[in-house]
JSON list of C-alpha atoms and ligand atoms in Angstrom, two decimals:
[
{"chain": "A", "resi": 856, "resn": "MET", "atom": "CA", "xyz": [83.61, 108.53, 92.40]},
{"chain": "A", "resi": 857, "resn": "LEU", "atom": "CA", "xyz": [81.81, 111.51, 93.90]},
{"chain": "A", "resi": 858, "resn": "ARG", "atom": "CA", "xyz": [78.02, 111.46, 93.65]},
{"chain": "A", "resi": 859, "resn": "ASP", "atom": "CA", "xyz": [77.92, 114.93, 92.14]},
{"chain": "A", "resi": 860, "resn": "GLY", "atom": "CA", "xyz": [80.54, 114.05, 89.58]},
{"chain": "A", "resi": 861, "resn": "GLY", "atom": "CA", "xyz": [84.30, 113.85, 89.70]},
{"chain": "A", "resi": 862, "resn": "LEU", "atom": "CA", "xyz": [86.87, 111.36, 90.74]},
{"chain": "A", "resi": 863, "resn": "GLU", "atom": "CA", "xyz": [88.20, 111.30, 94.29]},
{"chain": "A", "resi": 864, "resn": "ASN", "atom": "CA", "xyz": [90.64, 108.47, 93.88]},
{"chain": "A", "resi": 865, "resn": "TYR", "atom": "CA", "xyz": [91.56, 106.10, 91.08]},
{"chain": "A", "resi": 866, "resn": "GLU", "atom": "CA", "xyz": [94.13, 103.36, 91.13]},
{"chain": "A", "resi": 867, "resn": "LEU", "atom": "CA", "xyz": [94.67, 100.70, 88.51]},
{"chain": "A", "resi": 868, "resn": "LYS", "atom": "CA", "xyz": [97.16, 97.90, 88.99]},
{"chain": "A", "resi": 869, "resn": "GLY", "atom": "CA", "xyz": [98.07, 95.40, 86.32]},
{"chain": "A", "resi": 870, "resn": "ASP", "atom": "CA", "xyz": [100.45, 92.56, 85.80]},
{"chain": "A", "resi": 871, "resn": "LEU", "atom": "CA", "xyz": [101.57, 90.43, 82.93]},
{"chain": "A", "resi": 872, "resn": "ASP", "atom": "CA", "xyz": [102.41, 86.76, 83.36]},
{"chain": "A", "resi": 873, "resn": "ILE", "atom": "CA", "xyz": [104.07, 84.64, 80.70]},
{"chain": "A", "resi": 874, "resn": "ARG", "atom": "CA", "xyz": [103.83, 80.89, 80.39]},
{"chain": "A", "resi": 875, "resn": "VAL", "atom": "CA", "xyz": [105.89, 79.05, 77.81]},
{"chain": "A", "resi": 876, "resn": "ASN", "atom": "CA", "xyz": [104.36, 75.66, 76.93]},
{"chain": "A", "resi": 877, "resn": "ASP", "atom": "CA", "xyz": [106.97, 74.49, 74.49]},
{"chain": "A", "resi": 878, "resn": "ALA", "atom": "CA", "xyz": [110.67, 74.28, 75.42]},
{"chain": "A", "resi": 879, "resn": "ASP", "atom": "CA", "xyz": [111.62, 75.15, 71.82]},
{"chain": "A", "resi": 880, "resn": "CYS", "atom": "CA", "xyz": [110.00, 78.55, 72.31]},
{"chain": "A", "resi": 881, "resn": "SER", "atom": "CA", "xyz": [111.58, 79.40, 75.67]},
{"chain": "A", "resi": 882, "resn": "LYS", "atom": "CA", "xyz": [113.92, 81.99, 74.16]},
{"chain": "A", "resi": 883, "resn": "VAL", "atom": "CA", "xyz": [111.14, 84.25, 73.05]},
{"chain": "A", "resi": 884, "resn": "LYS", "atom": "CA", "xyz": [110.86, 88.04, 72.91]},
{"chain": "A", "resi": 885, "resn": "LEU", "atom": "CA", "xyz": [107.47, 89.69, 73.30]},
{"chain": "A", "resi": 886, "resn": "GLU", "atom": "CA", "xyz": [106.52, 93.05, 71.89]},
{"chain": "A", "resi": 887, "resn": "LEU", "atom": "CA", "xyz": [103.67, 95.15, 73.16]},
{"chain": "A", "resi": 888, "resn": "ALA", "atom": "CA", "xyz": [101.37, 96.82, 70.72]},
{"chain": "A", "resi": 889, "resn": "PRO", "atom": "CA", "xyz": [101.94, 100.57, 70.60]},
{"chain": "A", "resi": 890, "resn": "ALA", "atom": "CA", "xyz": [99.51, 102.48, 72.75]},
{"chain": "A", "resi": 891, "resn": "ASP", "atom": "CA", "xyz": [99.27, 105.74, 74.69]},
{"chain": "A", "resi": 892, "resn": "PHE", "atom": "CA", "xyz": [100.93, 104.82, 77.96]},
{"chain": "A", "resi": 893, "resn": "ALA", "atom": "CA", "xyz": [101.34, 108.47, 79.10]},
{"chain": "A", "resi": 894, "resn": "ASP", "atom": "CA", "xyz": [99.49, 107.79, 82.43]},
{"chain": "A", "resi": 895, "resn": "VAL", "atom": "CA", "xyz": [100.95, 104.30, 82.93]},
{"chain": "A", "resi": 896, "resn": "GLN", "atom": "CA", "xyz": [104.02, 103.56, 85.04]},
{"chain": "A", "resi": 897, "resn": "PHE", "atom": "CA", "xyz": [105.65, 100.23, 84.22]},
{"chain": "A", "resi": 898, "resn": "LYS", "atom": "CA", "xyz": [107.79, 98.17, 86.58]},
{"chain": "A", "resi": 899, "resn": "GLN", "atom": "CA", "xyz": [109.95, 95.48, 84.99]},
{"chain": "A", "resi": 900, "resn": "HIS", "atom": "CA", "xyz": [111.47, 92.28, 86.34]},
{"chain": "A", "resi": 901, "resn": "PRO", "atom": "CA", "xyz": [115.23, 92.96, 86.97]},
{"chain": "A", "resi": 902, "resn": "LYS", "atom": "CA", "xyz": [116.24, 90.13, 84.68]},
{"chain": "A", "resi": 903, "resn": "PHE", "atom": "CA", "xyz": [114.65, 91.80, 81.68]},
{"chain": "A", "resi": 904, "resn": "VAL", "atom": "CA", "xyz": [115.87, 94.44, 79.28]},
{"chain": "A", "resi": 905, "resn": "LYS", "atom": "CA", "xyz": [114.57, 97.87, 80.34]},
{"chain": "A", "resi": 906, "resn": "PHE", "atom": "CA", "xyz": [111.99, 99.51, 78.15]},
{"chain": "A", "resi": 907, "resn": "GLY", "atom": "CA", "xyz": [113.49, 102.36, 76.15]},
{"chain": "A", "resi": 908, "resn": "ALA", "atom": "CA", "xyz": [111.98, 105.06, 74.00]},
{"chain": "A", "resi": 909, "resn": "GLY", "atom": "CA", "xyz": [111.13, 102.66, 71.16]},
{"chain": "A", "resi": 910, "resn": "PRO", "atom": "CA", "xyz": [108.85, 99.65, 71.02]},
{"chain": "A", "resi": 911, "resn": "LYS", "atom": "CA", "xyz": [108.24, 97.95, 74.37]},
{"chain": "A", "resi": 912, "resn": "VAL", "atom": "CA", "xyz": [110.02, 94.61, 74.12]},
{"chain": "A", "resi": 913, "resn": "ILE", "atom": "CA", "xyz": [109.97, 92.03, 76.90]},
{"chain": "A", "resi": 914, "resn": "ALA", "atom": "CA", "xyz": [113.22, 90.10, 76.61]},
{"chain": "A", "resi": 915, "resn": "LEU", "atom": "CA", "xyz": [115.66, 88.53, 79.03]},
{"chain": "A", "resi": 916, "resn": "LYS", "atom": "CA", "xyz": [118.90, 90.47, 79.40]},
{"chain": "A", "resi": 917, "resn": "ASN", "atom": "CA", "xyz": [120.90, 87.31, 79.06]},
{"chain": "A", "resi": 918, "resn": "ASP", "atom": "CA", "xyz": [120.35, 85.85, 75.60]},
{"chain": "A", "resi": 919, "resn": "SER", "atom": "CA", "xyz": [121.56, 82.40, 76.56]},
{"chain": "A", "resi": 920, "resn": "GLN", "atom": "CA", "xyz": [118.77, 82.06, 79.11]},
{"chain": "A", "resi": 921, "resn": "GLY", "atom": "CA", "xyz": [115.14, 81.19, 78.33]},
{"chain": "A", "resi": 922, "resn": "PHE", "atom": "CA", "xyz": [111.82, 81.43, 80.08]},
{"chain": "A", "resi": 923, "resn": "PRO", "atom": "CA", "xyz": [110.96, 78.57, 82.40]},
{"chain": "A", "resi": 924, "resn": "VAL", "atom": "CA", "xyz": [108.68, 76.00, 80.68]},
{"chain": "A", "resi": 925, "resn": "ASN", "atom": "CA", "xyz": [105.17, 75.20, 81.90]},
{"chain": "A", "resi": 926, "resn": "GLN", "atom": "CA", "xyz": [105.47, 77.73, 84.67]},
{"chain": "A", "resi": 927, "resn": "ASN", "atom": "CA", "xyz": [103.91, 81.19, 85.03]},
{"chain": "A", "resi": 928, "resn": "LEU", "atom": "CA", "xyz": [106.43, 83.98, 85.31]},
{"chain": "A", "resi": 929, "resn": "GLY", "atom": "CA", "xyz": [105.46, 87.56, 86.19]},
{"chain": "A", "resi": 930, "resn": "VAL", "atom": "CA", "xyz": [107.46, 89.79, 83.87]},
{"chain": "A", "resi": 931, "resn": "LEU", "atom": "CA", "xyz": [105.77, 93.18, 84.04]},
{"chain": "A", "resi": 932, "resn": "LYS", "atom": "CA", "xyz": [103.62, 95.26, 86.40]},
{"chain": "A", "resi": 933, "resn": "TRP", "atom": "CA", "xyz": [102.02, 98.57, 85.81]},
{"chain": "A", "resi": 934, "resn": "ARG", "atom": "CA", "xyz": [99.97, 101.12, 87.67]},
{"chain": "A", "resi": 935, "resn": "MET", "atom": "CA", "xyz": [97.96, 104.17, 86.76]},
{"chain": "A", "resi": 936, "resn": "ASN", "atom": "CA", "xyz": [96.83, 106.97, 89.09]},
{"chain": "A", "resi": 937, "resn": "THR", "atom": "CA", "xyz": [94.72, 109.59, 87.52]},
{"chain": "A", "resi": 938, "resn": "LYS", "atom": "CA", "xyz": [92.16, 112.33, 88.19]},
{"chain": "A", "resi": 939, "resn": "ASP", "atom": "CA", "xyz": [90.82, 111.94, 84.68]},
{"chain": "A", "resi": 940, "resn": "GLU", "atom": "CA", "xyz": [87.28, 110.54, 84.84]},
{"chain": "A", "resi": 941, "resn": "SER", "atom": "CA", "xyz": [87.51, 109.27, 81.31]},
{"chain": "A", "resi": 942, "resn": "HIS", "atom": "CA", "xyz": [89.71, 106.38, 82.58]},
{"chain": "A", "resi": 943, "resn": "VAL", "atom": "CA", "xyz": [86.73, 104.99, 84.54]},
{"chain": "A", "resi": 944, "resn": "PRO", "atom": "CA", "xyz": [85.39, 102.19, 82.35]},
{"chain": "A", "resi": 945, "resn": "LEU", "atom": "CA", "xyz": [81.78, 102.47, 83.46]},
{"chain": "A", "resi": 946, "resn": "THR", "atom": "CA", "xyz": [80.23, 105.60, 84.88]},
{"chain": "A", "resi": 947, "resn": "VAL", "atom": "CA", "xyz": [77.23, 105.17, 87.19]},
{"chain": "A", "resi": 948, "resn": "THR", "atom": "CA", "xyz": [74.89, 107.95, 88.29]},
{"chain": "A", "resi": 949, "resn": "VAL", "atom": "CA", "xyz": [72.62, 107.57, 91.29]},
{"chain": "A", "resi": 950, "resn": "TRP", "atom": "CA", "xyz": [70.22, 110.51, 91.64]},
{"chain": "A", "resi": 951, "resn": "PRO", "atom": "CA", "xyz": [67.76, 110.47, 94.55]},
{"chain": "A", "resi": 952, "resn": "GLN", "atom": "CA", "xyz": [64.91, 112.97, 94.52]},
{"chain": "A", "resi": 953, "resn": "PRO", "atom": "CA", "xyz": [63.39, 113.17, 98.02]},
{"chain": "A", "resi": 954, "resn": "ASN", "atom": "CA", "xyz": [59.61, 113.11, 98.11]},
{"chain": "A", "resi": 955, "resn": "GLY", "atom": "CA", "xyz": [58.05, 113.02, 101.58]},
{"chain": "A", "resi": 956, "resn": "GLY", "atom": "CA", "xyz": [59.80, 110.27, 103.62]},
{"chain": "A", "resi": 957, "resn": "GLN", "atom": "CA", "xyz": [60.65, 108.51, 100.37]},
{"chain": "A", "resi": 958, "resn": "SER", "atom": "CA", "xyz": [62.88, 109.16, 97.41]},
{"chain": "A", "resi": 959, "resn": "ASP", "atom": "CA", "xyz": [62.55, 108.58, 93.73]},
{"chain": "A", "resi": 960, "resn": "VAL", "atom": "CA", "xyz": [66.00, 107.25, 92.75]},
{"chain": "A", "resi": 961, "resn": "ALA", "atom": "CA", "xyz": [67.11, 107.45, 89.14]},
{"chain": "A", "resi": 962, "resn": "VAL", "atom": "CA", "xyz": [70.07, 105.14, 88.34]},
{"chain": "A", "resi": 963, "resn": "GLU", "atom": "CA", "xyz": [71.95, 105.18, 85.07]},
{"chain": "A", "resi": 964, "resn": "TYR", "atom": "CA", "xyz": [75.10, 103.52, 83.76]},
{"chain": "A", "resi": 965, "resn": "GLU", "atom": "CA", "xyz": [77.20, 104.22, 80.71]},
{"chain": "A", "resi": 966, "resn": "LEU", "atom": "CA", "xyz": [80.13, 102.34, 79.28]},
{"chain": "A", "resi": 967, "resn": "GLU", "atom": "CA", "xyz": [83.09, 104.68, 78.73]},
{"chain": "A", "resi": 968, "resn": "ALA", "atom": "CA", "xyz": [85.65, 102.01, 77.75]},
{"chain": "A", "resi": 969, "resn": "GLN", "atom": "CA", "xyz": [83.84, 100.89, 74.63]},
{"chain": "A", "resi": 970, "resn": "HIS", "atom": "CA", "xyz": [86.59, 98.36, 73.74]},
{"chain": "A", "resi": 971, "resn": "LEU", "atom": "CA", "xyz": [85.57, 96.26, 76.79]},
{"chain": "A", "resi": 972, "resn": "THR", "atom": "CA", "xyz": [82.76, 93.82, 77.38]},
{"chain": "A", "resi": 973, "resn": "LEU", "atom": "CA", "xyz": [81.62, 93.97, 81.00]},
{"chain": "A", "resi": 974, "resn": "LYS", "atom": "CA", "xyz": [79.91, 90.92, 82.47]},
{"chain": "A", "resi": 975, "resn": "ASN", "atom": "CA", "xyz": [77.78, 90.56, 85.54]},
{"chain": "A", "resi": 976, "resn": "VAL", "atom": "CA", "xyz": [77.60, 94.25, 86.34]},
{"chain": "A", "resi": 977, "resn": "VAL", "atom": "CA", "xyz": [76.11, 94.70, 89.82]},
{"chain": "A", "resi": 978, "resn": "ILE", "atom": "CA", "xyz": [75.07, 98.12, 91.13]},
{"chain": "A", "resi": 979, "resn": "SER", "atom": "CA", "xyz": [74.50, 97.84, 94.86]},
{"chain": "A", "resi": 980, "resn": "ILE", "atom": "CA", "xyz": [72.64, 100.72, 96.55]},
{"chain": "A", "resi": 981, "resn": "PRO", "atom": "CA", "xyz": [72.04, 100.89, 100.27]},
{"chain": "A", "resi": 982, "resn": "ILE", "atom": "CA", "xyz": [68.36, 101.18, 101.35]},
{"chain": "A", "resi": 983, "resn": "PRO", "atom": "CA", "xyz": [66.80, 101.09, 104.81]},
{"chain": "A", "resi": 984, "resn": "PRO", "atom": "CA", "xyz": [66.62, 97.49, 106.14]},
{"chain": "A", "resi": 985, "resn": "GLY", "atom": "CA", "xyz": [63.23, 96.00, 105.25]},
{"chain": "A", "resi": 986, "resn": "ALA", "atom": "CA", "xyz": [62.32, 98.75, 102.77]},
{"chain": "A", "resi": 987, "resn": "LEU", "atom": "CA", "xyz": [60.42, 97.56, 99.70]},
{"chain": "A", "resi": 988, "resn": "PRO", "atom": "CA", "xyz": [61.48, 99.47, 96.58]},
{"chain": "A", "resi": 989, "resn": "VAL", "atom": "CA", "xyz": [58.96, 99.96, 93.77]},
{"chain": "A", "resi": 990, "resn": "VAL", "atom": "CA", "xyz": [60.81, 99.64, 90.47]},
{"chain": "A", "resi": 991, "resn": "SER", "atom": "CA", "xyz": [59.62, 101.25, 87.26]},
{"chain": "A", "resi": 992, "resn": "ASP", "atom": "CA", "xyz": [61.33, 98.93, 84.76]},
{"chain": "A", "resi": 993, "resn": "GLU", "atom": "CA", "xyz": [59.63, 95.53, 84.68]},
{"chain": "A", "resi": 994, "resn": "ASP", "atom": "CA", "xyz": [62.47, 93.84, 82.81]},
{"chain": "A", "resi": 995, "resn": "ALA", "atom": "CA", "xyz": [65.27, 94.87, 85.19]},
{"chain": "A", "resi": 996, "resn": "GLN", "atom": "CA", "xyz": [66.94, 92.15, 87.22]},
{"chain": "A", "resi": 997, "resn": "TRP", "atom": "CA", "xyz": [66.97, 93.40, 90.78]},
{"chain": "A", "resi": 998, "resn": "THR", "atom": "CA", "xyz": [66.77, 92.25, 94.39]},
{"chain": "A", "resi": 999, "resn": "ALA", "atom": "CA", "xyz": [66.19, 94.07, 97.66]},
{"chain": "A", "resi": 1000, "resn": "ASP", "atom": "CA", "xyz": [67.84, 92.21, 100.47]},
{"chain": "A", "resi": 1001, "resn": "ARG", "atom": "CA", "xyz": [69.83, 92.87, 103.66]},
{"chain": "A", "resi": 1002, "resn": "GLY", "atom": "CA", "xyz": [69.73, 96.62, 103.26]},
{"chain": "A", "resi": 1003, "resn": "PHE", "atom": "CA", "xyz": [70.77, 96.76, 99.60]},
{"chain": "A", "resi": 1004, "resn": "PHE", "atom": "CA", "xyz": [68.93, 97.32, 96.37]},
{"chain": "A", "resi": 1005, "resn": "GLN", "atom": "CA", "xyz": [70.94, 95.35, 93.79]},
{"chain": "A", "resi": 1006, "resn": "TRP", "atom": "CA", "xyz": [70.55, 95.85, 90.07]},
{"chain": "A", "resi": 1007, "resn": "THR", "atom": "CA", "xyz": [72.33, 93.25, 87.91]},
{"chain": "A", "resi": 1008, "resn": "ILE", "atom": "CA", "xyz": [73.08, 93.68, 84.22]},
{"chain": "A", "resi": 1009, "resn": "ASP", "atom": "CA", "xyz": [74.43, 90.58, 82.49]},
{"chain": "A", "resi": 1010, "resn": "THR", "atom": "CA", "xyz": [76.41, 92.31, 79.71]},
{"chain": "A", "resi": 1011, "resn": "VAL", "atom": "CA", "xyz": [77.44, 95.88, 79.02]},
{"chain": "A", "resi": 1012, "resn": "ASP", "atom": "CA", "xyz": [79.29, 96.40, 75.75]},
{"chain": "A", "resi": 1013, "resn": "ALA", "atom": "CA", "xyz": [79.47, 98.70, 72.73]},
{"chain": "A", "resi": 1014, "resn": "ASP", "atom": "CA", "xyz": [76.17, 97.26, 71.45]},
{"chain": "A", "resi": 1015, "resn": "ALA", "atom": "CA", "xyz": [74.40, 97.87, 74.70]},
{"chain": "A", "resi": 1016, "resn": "PRO", "atom": "CA", "xyz": [76.49, 100.57, 76.40]},
{"chain": "A", "resi": 1017, "resn": "SER", "atom": "CA", "xyz": [73.91, 102.22, 78.68]},
{"chain": "A", "resi": 1018, "resn": "GLY", "atom": "CA", "xyz": [70.79, 101.69, 80.69]},
{"chain": "A", "resi": 1019, "resn": "SER", "atom": "CA", "xyz": [68.69, 103.26, 83.43]},
{"chain": "A", "resi": 1020, "resn": "LEU", "atom": "CA", "xyz": [65.98, 102.47, 85.90]},
{"chain": "A", "resi": 1021, "resn": "GLU", "atom": "CA", "xyz": [64.04, 104.28, 88.59]},
{"chain": "A", "resi": 1022, "resn": "PHE", "atom": "CA", "xyz": [62.83, 103.10, 91.91]},
{"chain": "A", "resi": 1023, "resn": "ARG", "atom": "CA", "xyz": [60.87, 104.58, 94.76]},
{"chain": "A", "resi": 1024, "resn": "CYS", "atom": "CA", "xyz": [62.01, 103.72, 98.24]},
{"chain": "A", "resi": 1025, "resn": "ASP", "atom": "CA", "xyz": [61.98, 104.95, 101.86]},
{"chain": "A", "resi": 1026, "resn": "GLY", "atom": "CA", "xyz": [64.96, 107.16, 102.58]},
{"chain": "A", "resi": 1027, "resn": "ASP", "atom": "CA", "xyz": [66.41, 110.64, 102.03]},
{"chain": "A", "resi": 1028, "resn": "ALA", "atom": "CA", "xyz": [69.10, 111.81, 99.67]},
{"chain": "A", "resi": 1029, "resn": "ASP", "atom": "CA", "xyz": [71.93, 110.41, 101.81]},
{"chain": "A", "resi": 1030, "resn": "THR", "atom": "CA", "xyz": [70.39, 106.95, 102.22]},
{"chain": "A", "resi": 1031, "resn": "PHE", "atom": "CA", "xyz": [71.57, 105.63, 98.87]},
{"chain": "A", "resi": 1032, "resn": "PHE", "atom": "CA", "xyz": [75.30, 106.13, 99.29]},
{"chain": "A", "resi": 1033, "resn": "PRO", "atom": "CA", "xyz": [77.88, 104.72, 99.22]},
{"chain": "A", "resi": 1034, "resn": "THR", "atom": "CA", "xyz": [76.81, 102.81, 96.11]},
{"chain": "A", "resi": 1035, "resn": "ASN", "atom": "CA", "xyz": [79.07, 99.94, 95.08]},
{"chain": "A", "resi": 1036, "resn": "VAL", "atom": "CA", "xyz": [79.69, 98.78, 91.56]},
{"chain": "A", "resi": 1037, "resn": "GLY", "atom": "CA", "xyz": [81.16, 95.42, 90.59]},
{"chain": "A", "resi": 1038, "resn": "PHE", "atom": "CA", "xyz": [81.86, 93.69, 87.29]},
{"chain": "A", "resi": 1039, "resn": "ALA", "atom": "CA", "xyz": [84.21, 91.38, 85.45]},
{"chain": "A", "resi": 1040, "resn": "ALA", "atom": "CA", "xyz": [85.65, 92.06, 82.04]},
{"chain": "A", "resi": 1041, "resn": "SER", "atom": "CA", "xyz": [88.14, 90.82, 79.54]},
{"chain": "A", "resi": 1042, "resn": "GLY", "atom": "CA", "xyz": [90.57, 93.23, 78.03]},
{"chain": "A", "resi": 1043, "resn": "SER", "atom": "CA", "xyz": [93.12, 95.73, 79.38]},
{"chain": "A", "resi": 1044, "resn": "LEU", "atom": "CA", "xyz": [92.15, 99.15, 80.66]},
{"chain": "A", "resi": 1045, "resn": "ALA", "atom": "CA", "xyz": [95.73, 100.38, 80.35]},
{"chain": "A", "resi": 1046, "resn": "GLY", "atom": "CA", "xyz": [95.87, 99.16, 76.77]},
{"chain": "A", "resi": 1047, "resn": "VAL", "atom": "CA", "xyz": [98.52, 96.49, 77.36]},
{"chain": "A", "resi": 1048, "resn": "ASP", "atom": "CA", "xyz": [98.42, 93.99, 74.52]},
{"chain": "A", "resi": 1049, "resn": "VAL", "atom": "CA", "xyz": [101.15, 91.60, 73.34]},
{"chain": "A", "resi": 1050, "resn": "GLN", "atom": "CA", "xyz": [101.44, 92.13, 69.63]},
{"chain": "A", "resi": 1051, "resn": "SER", "atom": "CA", "xyz": [104.02, 89.47, 68.82]},
{"chain": "A", "resi": 1052, "resn": "ALA", "atom": "CA", "xyz": [106.19, 86.74, 70.28]},
{"chain": "A", "resi": 1053, "resn": "ARG", "atom": "CA", "xyz": [109.39, 86.21, 68.26]},
{"chain": "A", "resi": 1054, "resn": "LEU", "atom": "CA", "xyz": [112.06, 83.58, 68.50]},
{"chain": "A", "resi": 1055, "resn": "ALA", "atom": "CA", "xyz": [115.80, 84.29, 68.20]},
{"chain": "A", "resi": 1056, "resn": "ASP", "atom": "CA", "xyz": [115.65, 83.70, 64.39]},
{"chain": "A", "resi": 1057, "resn": "GLY", "atom": "CA", "xyz": [112.90, 86.24, 64.04]},
{"chain": "A", "resi": 1058, "resn": "SER", "atom": "CA", "xyz": [110.11, 83.76, 63.37]},
{"chain": "A", "resi": 1059, "resn": "GLU", "atom": "CA", "xyz": [106.81, 84.12, 65.20]},
{"chain": "A", "resi": 1060, "resn": "ALA", "atom": "CA", "xyz": [105.96, 81.78, 68.07]},
{"chain": "A", "resi": 1061, "resn": "PRO", "atom": "CA", "xyz": [102.32, 80.81, 68.46]},
{"chain": "A", "resi": 1062, "resn": "LEU", "atom": "CA", "xyz": [100.72, 83.10, 71.03]},
{"chain": "A", "resi": 1063, "resn": "SER", "atom": "CA", "xyz": [97.45, 83.27, 72.92]},
{"chain": "A", "resi": 1064, "resn": "GLN", "atom": "CA", "xyz": [96.44, 85.83, 75.46]},
{"chain": "A", "resi": 1065, "resn": "GLU", "atom": "CA", "xyz": [93.95, 85.96, 78.28]},
{"chain": "A", "resi": 1066, "resn": "LYS", "atom": "CA", "xyz": [93.13, 89.40, 79.70]},
{"chain": "A", "resi": 1067, "resn": "ILE", "atom": "CA", "xyz": [91.11, 89.81, 82.82]},
{"chain": "A", "resi": 1068, "resn": "ILE", "atom": "CA", "xyz": [89.89, 92.88, 84.62]},
{"chain": "A", "resi": 1069, "resn": "THR", "atom": "CA", "xyz": [88.38, 92.67, 88.07]},
{"chain": "A", "resi": 1070, "resn": "VAL", "atom": "CA", "xyz": [87.08, 95.37, 90.37]},
{"chain": "A", "resi": 1071, "resn": "ASP", "atom": "CA", "xyz": [88.67, 95.54, 93.80]},
{"chain": "A", "resi": 1072, "resn": "LYS", "atom": "CA", "xyz": [86.62, 98.49, 94.91]},
{"chain": "A", "resi": 1073, "resn": "TYR", "atom": "CA", "xyz": [84.38, 100.93, 93.00]},
{"chain": "A", "resi": 1074, "resn": "GLU", "atom": "CA", "xyz": [82.41, 103.20, 95.26]},
{"chain": "A", "resi": 1075, "resn": "ILE", "atom": "CA", "xyz": [80.25, 106.24, 94.67]},
{"chain": "A", "resi": 1076, "resn": "VAL", "atom": "CA", "xyz": [80.22, 108.33, 97.84]},
{"chain": "B", "resi": 520, "resn": "LIG", "atom": "C1", "xyz": [124.01, 84.00, 81.04]},
{"chain": "B", "resi": 520, "resn": "LIG", "atom": "O1", "xyz": [123.38, 82.77, 81.33]},
{"chain": "B", "resi": 520, "resn": "LIG", "atom": "C2", "xyz": [124.27, 81.68, 81.24]},
{"chain": "B", "resi": 520, "resn": "LIG", "atom": "C3", "xyz": [123.47, 80.42, 81.44]},
{"chain": "B", "resi": 520, "resn": "LIG", "atom": "O2", "xyz": [122.69, 80.45, 82.58]},
{"chain": "B", "resi": 520, "resn": "LIG", "atom": "C4", "xyz": [125.41, 81.83, 82.23]},
{"chain": "B", "resi": 520, "resn": "LIG", "atom": "O3", "xyz": [126.32, 80.77, 82.16]},
{"chain": "B", "resi": 520, "resn": "LIG", "atom": "C5", "xyz": [126.11, 83.16, 82.02]},
{"chain": "B", "resi": 520, "resn": "LIG", "atom": "O4", "xyz": [127.08, 83.39, 83.02]},
{"chain": "B", "resi": 520, "resn": "LIG", "atom": "C6", "xyz": [125.11, 84.30, 81.98]},
{"chain": "B", "resi": 520, "resn": "LIG", "atom": "N1", "xyz": [125.82, 85.53, 81.60]},
{"chain": "B", "resi": 520, "resn": "LIG", "atom": "C7", "xyz": [125.73, 86.64, 82.30]},
{"chain": "B", "resi": 520, "resn": "LIG", "atom": "C8", "xyz": [126.45, 87.84, 81.74]},
{"chain": "B", "resi": 520, "resn": "LIG", "atom": "O5", "xyz": [125.19, 86.74, 83.38]}
]
């Protein structure tokens, strides 16, 4: 992200693994819930039926074969490149106001992807080594160590989607970049969700899903 707003580069990569735990369910077909995949490019395993215009079904080309049992199998990958800021799940603003040799730095976050629950959000802002920031918000969880001011927020979700704090610290407007953001979340940013798992006779197989989002790199420059 650019400090004055806008997206310089965005890349999302996803993959879907299947694990069949019951040999009786190995010949299963999965169907994805309908979603807007306009910005999403899918890549399928060559042994699977190619997605067409209709519902996205994950099924082996050869009906007489089944999924391996008790073994993870990667069946689908996807990627999304966009210049559309609204795909960024959490926007973070770092706004330094220089004041003598110091700056008053206003920091704010806002959850854009309201269907996600972000855990352990860490906003990591460079500061001069040894600088002692004075923080306005007494309840904020923060540390100042090894040249970084780190603000940690345990949970960001639709019930608590935004927050802000201010700190005063040595440094000019350029000191506080690049800021790094990290978090973990459950859910899918691209909107990939398995809606059903059906056996050859059309009956539903029991299905559970685990969806994990991790941040490889999120930088505000
Ligand atoms: C389908 O799989 C079966 C069992 O592995 C195999 O015998 C058969 O040759 C396969 N058919 C095709 C068209 O590949």
